[in-house]
XYZ file of C-alpha atoms in Angstrom:
543
model
C -14.699 10.952 -51.915
C -11.461 12.677 -52.985
C -11.948 15.441 -50.436
C -12.572 12.926 -47.705
C -9.480 10.889 -48.603
C -7.307 13.980 -48.992
C -8.529 15.371 -45.685
C -7.831 12.132 -43.810
C -4.446 11.705 -45.481
C -3.505 15.228 -44.548
C -4.555 14.708 -40.950
C -2.605 11.468 -40.632
C 0.427 13.049 -42.293
C 0.278 16.026 -39.964
C -0.136 13.614 -37.085
C 2.992 11.722 -38.110
C 4.913 15.002 -38.440
C 3.787 16.149 -35.007
C 4.569 12.730 -33.577
C 8.026 12.828 -35.095
C 8.663 16.282 -33.697
C 7.420 15.268 -30.273
C 9.482 12.090 -30.442
C 12.543 14.088 -31.362
C 11.883 16.564 -28.593
C 11.311 13.821 -26.039
C 14.440 11.926 -27.099
C 16.443 15.138 -27.019
C 15.144 16.202 -23.619
C 15.578 12.749 -22.098
C 19.038 12.432 -23.593
C 19.888 15.959 -22.490
C 18.794 15.247 -18.925
C 20.472 11.856 -18.754
C 23.643 13.127 -20.395
C 23.752 16.116 -18.040
C 23.045 13.941 -14.992
C 25.811 11.482 -15.862
C 28.318 14.227 -16.623
C 27.430 16.162 -13.467
C 27.742 12.983 -11.396
C 31.113 12.207 -12.953
C 32.360 15.683 -12.094
C 30.962 15.387 -8.577
C 32.473 11.923 -8.036
C 35.786 13.282 -9.269
C 35.523 16.183 -6.805
C 34.898 13.777 -3.912
C 37.828 11.601 -4.975
C 40.011 14.715 -4.914
C 38.565 15.619 -1.494
C 39.371 12.175 -0.073
C 42.907 12.412 -1.504
C 43.378 15.893 -0.013
C 42.102 14.739 3.379
C 44.838 12.109 3.437
C 47.505 14.866 3.386
C 46.201 16.661 6.493
C 47.253 16.496 10.146
C 43.983 17.558 11.859
C 45.505 17.329 15.357
C 47.571 20.470 14.685
C 44.724 22.650 13.336
C 44.073 24.372 16.681
C 47.806 25.084 17.106
C 47.994 26.723 13.674
C 44.919 28.865 14.309
C 45.928 29.907 17.829
C 49.539 30.835 16.949
C 49.107 31.868 13.336
C 52.469 30.225 12.629
C 53.115 27.847 9.780
C 55.711 25.151 10.440
C 57.525 22.902 7.981
C 54.741 20.318 8.059
C 52.135 22.975 7.329
C 54.131 24.254 4.341
C 54.604 20.714 3.046
C 50.851 20.016 3.224
C 50.081 23.365 1.596
C 52.489 22.503 -1.207
C 50.853 19.103 -1.661
C 47.393 20.698 -1.860
C 48.637 23.256 -4.400
C 50.116 20.469 -6.504
C 46.834 18.509 -6.271
C 44.852 21.561 -7.435
C 47.033 22.035 -10.494
C 47.287 18.322 -11.323
C 43.525 17.749 -11.236
C 42.576 21.090 -12.838
C 40.570 21.909 -9.714
C 39.485 25.491 -9.017
C 40.232 25.415 -5.300
C 40.622 23.208 -2.212
C 40.078 24.668 1.238
C 40.094 23.435 4.837
C 38.249 25.539 7.414
C 37.228 25.504 11.057
C 33.481 26.085 11.573
C 31.878 28.214 14.286
C 29.198 25.810 15.557
C 27.149 28.602 17.108
C 25.764 29.596 13.724
C 27.568 27.394 11.169
C 28.072 30.523 9.072
C 31.566 31.621 10.179
C 34.492 29.746 8.630
C 38.138 30.257 9.670
C 40.475 29.085 6.926
C 43.399 26.774 7.723
C 44.401 25.847 4.168
C 43.300 27.453 0.903
C 44.824 26.257 -2.346
C 43.687 27.949 -5.569
C 44.372 27.267 -9.219
C 46.476 29.990 -10.787
C 44.189 30.018 -13.861
C 41.092 30.822 -11.814
C 42.089 34.354 -10.861
C 41.170 33.721 -7.222
C 43.428 34.841 -4.392
C 44.538 32.492 -1.622
C 42.956 33.054 1.823
C 45.750 33.155 4.429
C 45.845 31.024 7.578
C 43.249 32.326 10.078
C 41.191 34.238 7.486
C 37.532 34.398 8.524
C 34.684 34.312 5.993
C 30.915 34.472 6.471
C 28.600 32.094 4.599
C 25.207 33.675 3.903
C 23.698 31.227 1.441
C 21.214 29.031 3.350
C 21.910 25.924 1.260
C 25.620 26.332 1.947
C 24.986 26.810 5.678
C 22.753 23.706 5.807
C 25.464 21.670 4.070
C 28.073 22.876 6.554
C 25.769 22.058 9.489
C 25.147 18.502 8.200
C 28.862 17.921 7.607
C 29.851 19.076 11.105
C 26.992 17.512 13.094
C 26.384 14.296 11.157
C 29.500 13.747 9.061
C 27.308 13.759 5.927
C 28.504 14.731 2.489
C 27.323 17.999 0.958
C 24.138 17.392 -1.037
C 23.045 20.791 -2.363
C 25.946 21.605 -4.685
C 26.079 18.764 -7.209
C 25.796 21.465 -9.870
C 25.746 25.222 -9.473
C 26.736 28.357 -11.330
C 28.411 31.541 -10.261
C 29.727 34.598 -12.090
C 33.212 34.038 -10.676
C 33.758 30.387 -11.613
C 30.933 29.545 -14.024
C 29.435 26.046 -13.923
C 31.058 23.998 -11.210
C 30.501 21.194 -8.716
C 31.377 21.342 -5.038
C 32.350 18.444 -2.770
C 32.339 18.834 1.006
C 33.508 16.283 3.592
C 34.253 16.214 7.312
C 37.842 16.150 8.636
C 38.377 13.893 11.676
C 41.183 14.015 14.251
C 42.768 10.927 15.845
C 39.920 10.730 18.385
C 37.383 10.382 15.585
C 35.901 13.850 16.221
C 35.024 16.260 13.407
C 37.345 19.263 13.663
C 36.939 20.963 10.259
C 35.442 20.736 6.777
C 37.283 20.201 3.516
C 35.779 21.654 0.357
C 36.673 21.048 -3.287
C 35.328 23.218 -6.100
C 35.863 21.796 -9.587
C 35.012 23.714 -12.776
C 32.743 21.908 -15.243
C 34.290 23.426 -18.362
C 33.081 20.832 -20.874
C 29.489 20.564 -19.691
C 27.748 23.327 -21.676
C 29.503 22.689 -25.006
C 28.947 18.947 -24.809
C 25.258 19.335 -24.004
C 24.619 21.821 -26.812
C 26.394 19.656 -29.362
C 24.453 16.590 -28.283
C 21.058 18.326 -28.544
C 21.801 19.786 -31.996
C 22.993 16.479 -33.459
C 20.062 14.581 -31.983
C 17.457 17.004 -33.359
C 18.948 17.033 -36.863
C 19.111 13.249 -36.953
C 15.516 12.819 -35.803
C 14.168 15.406 -38.278
C 15.979 13.756 -41.196
C 14.626 10.342 -40.228
C 11.065 11.689 -39.922
C 11.211 13.375 -43.340
C 12.419 10.207 -45.070
C 9.797 8.168 -43.271
C 6.995 10.515 -44.426
C 7.840 10.108 -48.092
C 7.580 6.320 -47.951
C 4.790 6.181 -45.421
C 2.325 8.470 -47.226
C 1.998 6.179 -50.262
C 1.615 3.088 -48.107
C -0.859 4.834 -45.847
C -3.186 5.771 -48.679
C -3.366 2.414 -50.428
C -3.129 -0.087 -47.601
C -4.900 1.690 -44.739
C -6.992 4.714 -45.665
C -9.158 3.203 -48.413
C -10.043 -0.001 -46.474
C -10.752 2.016 -43.330
C -13.107 4.316 -45.251
C -14.952 1.262 -46.555
C -15.344 -0.078 -43.015
C -16.460 3.376 -41.840
C -19.120 3.639 -44.540
C -20.488 0.213 -43.691
C -20.576 0.990 -39.962
C -22.458 4.223 -40.657
C -24.920 2.430 -42.932
C -25.597 -0.226 -40.288
C -26.068 2.431 -37.616
C -28.774 4.022 -39.779
C -30.535 0.836 -40.924
C -29.699 -1.828 -38.286
C -29.580 -4.316 -41.169
C -26.429 -6.412 -41.801
C -24.822 -6.761 -45.271
C -21.892 -8.540 -46.993
C -20.211 -5.464 -48.564
C -17.069 -5.831 -46.448
C -16.422 -9.345 -47.792
C -14.599 -7.645 -50.714
C -11.745 -6.787 -48.338
C -9.487 -9.852 -48.620
C -6.648 -8.553 -46.454
C -5.294 -10.801 -43.695
C -3.872 -8.017 -41.566
C -5.578 -6.086 -38.773
C -7.786 -4.160 -41.219
C -9.000 -7.420 -42.749
C -9.693 -8.745 -39.254
C -11.545 -5.490 -38.492
C -13.714 -5.852 -41.603
C -14.662 -9.429 -40.684
C -15.254 -8.355 -37.088
C -17.603 -5.548 -38.225
C -19.578 -8.030 -40.319
C -19.868 -10.417 -37.390
C -20.641 -7.542 -35.039
C -23.620 -6.536 -37.184
C -25.093 -10.039 -36.894
C -24.292 -10.273 -33.173
C -25.795 -6.879 -32.407
C -29.062 -7.795 -34.053
C -29.205 -10.989 -31.981
C -28.043 -9.188 -28.837
C -30.715 -6.500 -29.111
C -33.371 -9.173 -29.338
C -32.161 -10.796 -26.097
C -31.236 -7.636 -24.186
C -34.654 -6.935 -22.719
C -35.047 -10.458 -21.353
C -31.504 -10.493 -19.886
C -31.989 -7.084 -18.264
C -35.263 -8.165 -16.704
C -33.655 -11.332 -15.275
C -30.744 -9.337 -13.853
C -33.055 -6.847 -12.164
C -35.127 -9.673 -10.724
C -32.054 -11.470 -9.335
C -30.732 -8.213 -7.861
C -34.052 -7.542 -6.171
C -34.197 -11.082 -4.794
C -30.647 -10.847 -3.437
C -31.490 -7.544 -1.788
C -34.506 -9.159 -0.127
C -32.372 -12.157 0.904
C -29.806 -9.841 2.481
C -32.513 -8.096 4.484
C -34.095 -11.401 5.519
C -30.759 -12.731 6.744
C -30.034 -9.521 8.652
C -33.471 -9.699 10.254
C -32.858 -13.288 11.392
C -29.865 -12.238 13.473
C -30.416 -10.281 16.698
C -29.743 -6.703 15.651
C -31.396 -4.473 18.258
C -29.054 -3.288 21.008
C -29.157 -3.231 23.914
C -30.699 -6.656 23.374
C -31.950 -7.052 26.944
C -32.378 -3.534 28.330
C -34.116 -4.810 31.477
C -31.307 -7.196 32.405
C -28.508 -5.653 34.482
C -26.606 -8.932 34.907
C -24.921 -8.844 31.489
C -24.175 -6.785 28.396
C -23.850 -8.303 24.922
C -23.085 -6.992 21.436
C -22.493 -8.727 18.085
C -21.895 -7.828 14.416
C -21.817 -9.689 11.083
C -20.341 -8.264 7.862
C -20.926 -10.666 4.917
C -18.365 -10.948 2.101
C -21.197 -11.204 -0.472
C -24.801 -10.032 -0.531
C -25.620 -12.903 1.820
C -23.217 -14.839 4.017
C -22.744 -18.107 5.856
C -21.677 -16.752 9.255
C -24.220 -16.338 11.999
C -24.436 -15.491 15.661
C -27.299 -15.790 18.122
C -28.054 -15.150 21.766
C -31.242 -15.858 23.678
C -32.556 -16.633 27.149
C -32.922 -20.378 27.602
C -34.915 -19.708 30.747
C -35.028 -16.928 33.326
C -31.469 -17.521 34.619
C -29.611 -18.973 31.618
C -28.274 -16.989 28.636
C -27.149 -18.863 25.492
C -24.669 -17.474 22.943
C -23.918 -19.045 19.553
C -21.189 -18.288 16.995
C -20.971 -20.320 13.759
C -19.511 -20.332 10.263
C -20.923 -22.289 7.307
C -18.432 -23.520 4.718
C -18.742 -21.642 1.431
C -20.398 -18.319 0.716
C -23.409 -16.846 -1.004
C -26.950 -18.171 -1.184
C -26.232 -21.912 -0.508
C -24.275 -21.061 2.651
C -26.983 -18.626 3.752
C -29.723 -21.248 3.391
C -27.686 -23.830 5.316
C -27.038 -21.139 7.941
C -30.792 -20.693 8.440
C -31.224 -24.424 9.004
C -28.282 -24.666 11.407
C -29.285 -21.602 13.416
C -32.859 -22.808 13.767
C -31.875 -26.335 14.844
C -29.365 -25.142 17.445
C -31.834 -22.719 19.017
C -34.727 -25.197 18.958
C -32.710 -27.934 20.679
C -31.138 -25.735 23.340
C -33.502 -26.397 26.211
C -33.253 -25.775 29.990
C -31.106 -28.397 31.677
C -30.123 -30.160 28.433
C -26.458 -31.035 27.964
C -24.932 -28.933 25.161
C -22.991 -31.945 23.890
C -26.322 -33.708 23.317
C -27.640 -30.598 21.545
C -24.777 -30.609 19.014
C -24.970 -34.401 18.630
C -28.656 -34.146 17.674
C -28.159 -31.118 15.426
C -25.256 -32.835 13.637
C -27.353 -35.896 12.778
C -30.250 -33.748 11.524
C -27.950 -31.639 9.336
C -26.317 -34.740 7.842
C -29.725 -36.001 6.687
C -30.277 -33.029 4.339
C -26.781 -32.082 3.220
C -26.584 -33.033 -0.443
C -24.217 -30.114 -1.155
C -21.605 -31.385 1.335
C -21.607 -28.202 3.424
C -20.539 -28.148 7.064
C -20.678 -25.748 10.015
C -18.071 -24.817 12.594
C -19.972 -23.732 15.702
C -19.488 -22.674 19.303
C -22.323 -22.498 21.846
C -22.168 -21.483 25.450
C -24.773 -21.119 28.199
C -24.110 -18.765 31.131
C -25.817 -19.356 34.491
C -26.483 -15.779 35.581
C -26.780 -16.845 39.207
C -23.683 -19.016 39.688
C -21.515 -17.697 36.830
C -20.970 -21.203 35.491
C -20.412 -21.112 31.727
C -21.089 -24.385 29.907
C -19.862 -24.633 26.324
C -19.436 -26.966 23.358
C -17.167 -26.443 20.362
C -17.584 -28.025 16.913
C -14.386 -27.160 15.045
C -14.725 -23.416 15.704
C -12.198 -20.760 16.716
C -11.201 -20.695 20.389
C -12.725 -17.810 22.382
C -10.894 -15.080 24.297
C -11.643 -14.672 28.023
C -10.962 -11.493 29.993
C -11.019 -11.806 33.775
C -11.884 -8.699 35.763
C -9.031 -6.160 35.845
C -6.961 -8.400 33.522
C -6.399 -8.658 29.766
C -8.056 -10.812 27.127
C -6.338 -14.195 26.735
C -7.162 -17.083 24.374
C -8.995 -19.878 26.192
C -7.691 -23.123 24.722
C -10.353 -25.818 24.390
C -10.806 -28.924 22.265
C -12.034 -27.954 18.824
C -14.216 -31.014 18.250
C -15.515 -32.099 14.825
C -17.572 -29.826 12.552
C -21.355 -30.110 12.345
C -22.787 -31.908 9.254
C -19.366 -33.399 8.522
C -20.106 -36.978 9.611
C -23.209 -38.654 10.982
C -23.042 -40.298 14.406
C -20.490 -37.927 15.949
C -20.669 -37.393 19.717
C -19.889 -34.010 21.243
C -18.837 -33.267 24.817
C -19.365 -30.019 26.667
C -16.962 -28.235 28.986
C -17.365 -25.669 31.748
C -15.558 -22.628 33.056
C -16.338 -20.278 35.919
C -17.048 -16.626 35.178
C -17.210 -13.910 37.811
C -18.821 -10.476 37.647
C -16.610 -8.252 35.477
C -15.425 -11.148 33.259
C -15.931 -11.004 29.508
C -15.973 -13.424 26.578
C -15.059 -12.574 22.969
C -15.913 -14.995 20.155
C -15.496 -14.619 16.394
C -15.269 -16.426 13.044
C -12.155 -17.085 10.966
C -13.041 -14.128 8.740
C -11.382 -11.978 11.435
C -8.005 -13.727 11.706
C -7.889 -14.579 7.979
C -8.635 -11.060 6.740
C -6.021 -10.419 4.028
C -4.304 -7.226 2.892
C -3.228 -6.367 -0.658
C 0.081 -8.233 -0.173
C -1.618 -11.466 0.896
C -0.681 -11.093 4.595
C -3.167 -12.452 7.161
C -4.530 -10.364 10.053
C -3.757 -13.267 12.399
C -4.335 -14.254 16.017
C -1.400 -12.223 17.342
C -2.740 -8.931 16.003
C -6.258 -9.738 17.245
C -4.903 -10.509 20.721
C -2.911 -7.254 20.705
C -5.992 -5.170 19.810
C -8.058 -6.927 22.486
C -5.423 -6.194 25.135
C -5.184 -2.519 24.151
C -8.942 -2.044 24.413
C -9.740 -4.208 27.440
C -11.550 -1.396 29.271
C -14.058 -0.733 26.476
C -17.668 -1.880 26.511
C -18.649 -4.799 24.210
C -20.010 -2.430 21.549
C -16.964 -0.151 21.641
C -14.596 -3.139 21.605
C -16.122 -4.612 18.436
C -16.034 -1.218 16.717
C -12.316 -0.855 17.528
C -11.501 -4.340 16.222
C -13.404 -3.711 12.958
C -11.587 -0.390 12.498
C -8.247 -2.148 13.001
C -9.184 -4.872 10.495
C -10.235 -2.257 7.928
C -6.987 -0.358 8.462
C -4.970 -3.558 7.977
C -6.862 -4.769 4.897
C -6.915 -1.348 3.192
C -8.408 -1.512 -0.305
C -8.088 -5.295 -0.637
C -11.459 -7.053 -1.226
C -13.158 -8.902 1.643
C -12.984 -12.658 0.990
C -14.848 -14.010 4.027
C -17.658 -13.016 6.382
C -16.479 -11.145 9.493
C -18.568 -11.936 12.583
C -17.833 -11.052 16.234
C -19.603 -11.271 19.602
C -18.669 -9.959 23.037
C -20.449 -10.915 26.299
C -19.795 -9.145 29.610
C -20.986 -10.777 32.863
C -21.658 -7.655 34.945
C -23.280 -8.895 38.151
C -24.769 -12.032 39.661
C -28.486 -12.587 39.425
C -30.398 -13.140 42.630
C -31.844 -16.658 42.836
C -34.813 -15.622 44.947
C -38.091 -16.741 43.388
C -36.350 -18.787 40.643
C -37.141 -22.445 40.130
C -33.825 -24.286 39.962
């Protein structure tokens, strides 16, 4: 026992020591970086303030005259004197103003060059030409001249000549607002290194002293209050793992802190595990059975919807394609299309309120009733009126269906439709774009018994297309809670007008997926596109 306690104590003590050292190192590094960043920024801000002050002394409109003649007039000498005084007053290394050769941004012709007498640098005379070879410097000069941007690469740098320093660079504008030169300020950062080193040393010594004092007090507390109770809990957990039999040995731990809570939790866990193991087999079997049944239900639902395309390979008068992506294993959306008779094609798009198995079962009933009551020559309003009453009779769960049904006369192009609270379709006339076709929504199916529905008609011509969908398309939501919306759907439809029905639906689904991203799908997404390609001959057809 003593070896075990000593070993654990030693490990925890070493852990605390390492933690303290890491903490000290992290605090020191973070403080070092933050301290350095603040000090560097202060120096840099000071350099830019000096640069702005120096720029106020200049007369940029006379720069070309000075460079072309090489003569320095009284105003030039006054400005030079002011710059020299500014250098000495602000303890700046140098201030220079130079014309830039914009063919390479490397050649600088000096107009003013004021240097601090303590720096040991010599003043460049008026017209002196220097060549910048450092790429960062050249890029800074280019950005200053072409964009008027401040220098960004020289917040902090080091050179043998001037040591640690910061450089500020700004553009000089003439009266016309054009950039005619650059003004540079180099300021020595004399206090930076000493201040940083002192800060790091003091921080490390303080942290180490605090850690050492903490260890002396902490070790005694650690042994009595934590290590011994934890070892007791460990022994009991090991015993239970070997025997799978609960005991009351941990009841001797009367502590009310986290260790006491842990001891009581281990005791309860032993009892719960025994009970859980007894029930695990039955729960697992039920879960596997439910999963298998849901998988079968998903396949059954998929099989109920037309899923083989082309759906009517022997019919040249039209092309149709539809998809349904459920939000759960089974969904409440459904679509259907079928030949009512030889010359009439029916299309159905519907959405059952709710999701999951109840919605899927109600979907089966609704789909079957709509198809069974859609007969040749029967008014679609009467079809929905009958279906509504039948659904209301067996709707104890209070579900309802939004539905749209249309029947296309392949000979005349007449499209008869009825809408029960569903989304409005999009119509695309030949050589035009998809546009929403505004129709009365009507009341939902199974919402109220005795409702009467009226059908409407529109005329389709060869080349026209119809796109219908459920609200899972327009209400698809991204991670920020933004809806896909009608406007975006209309935009995608217009961009892909020339595509076939299959290709169009693929493009829309790709756009929805791109919009939603990794956000979960909350509603079924169902779409259908019908293209009326050519008129059917009425020869040999009974009207």
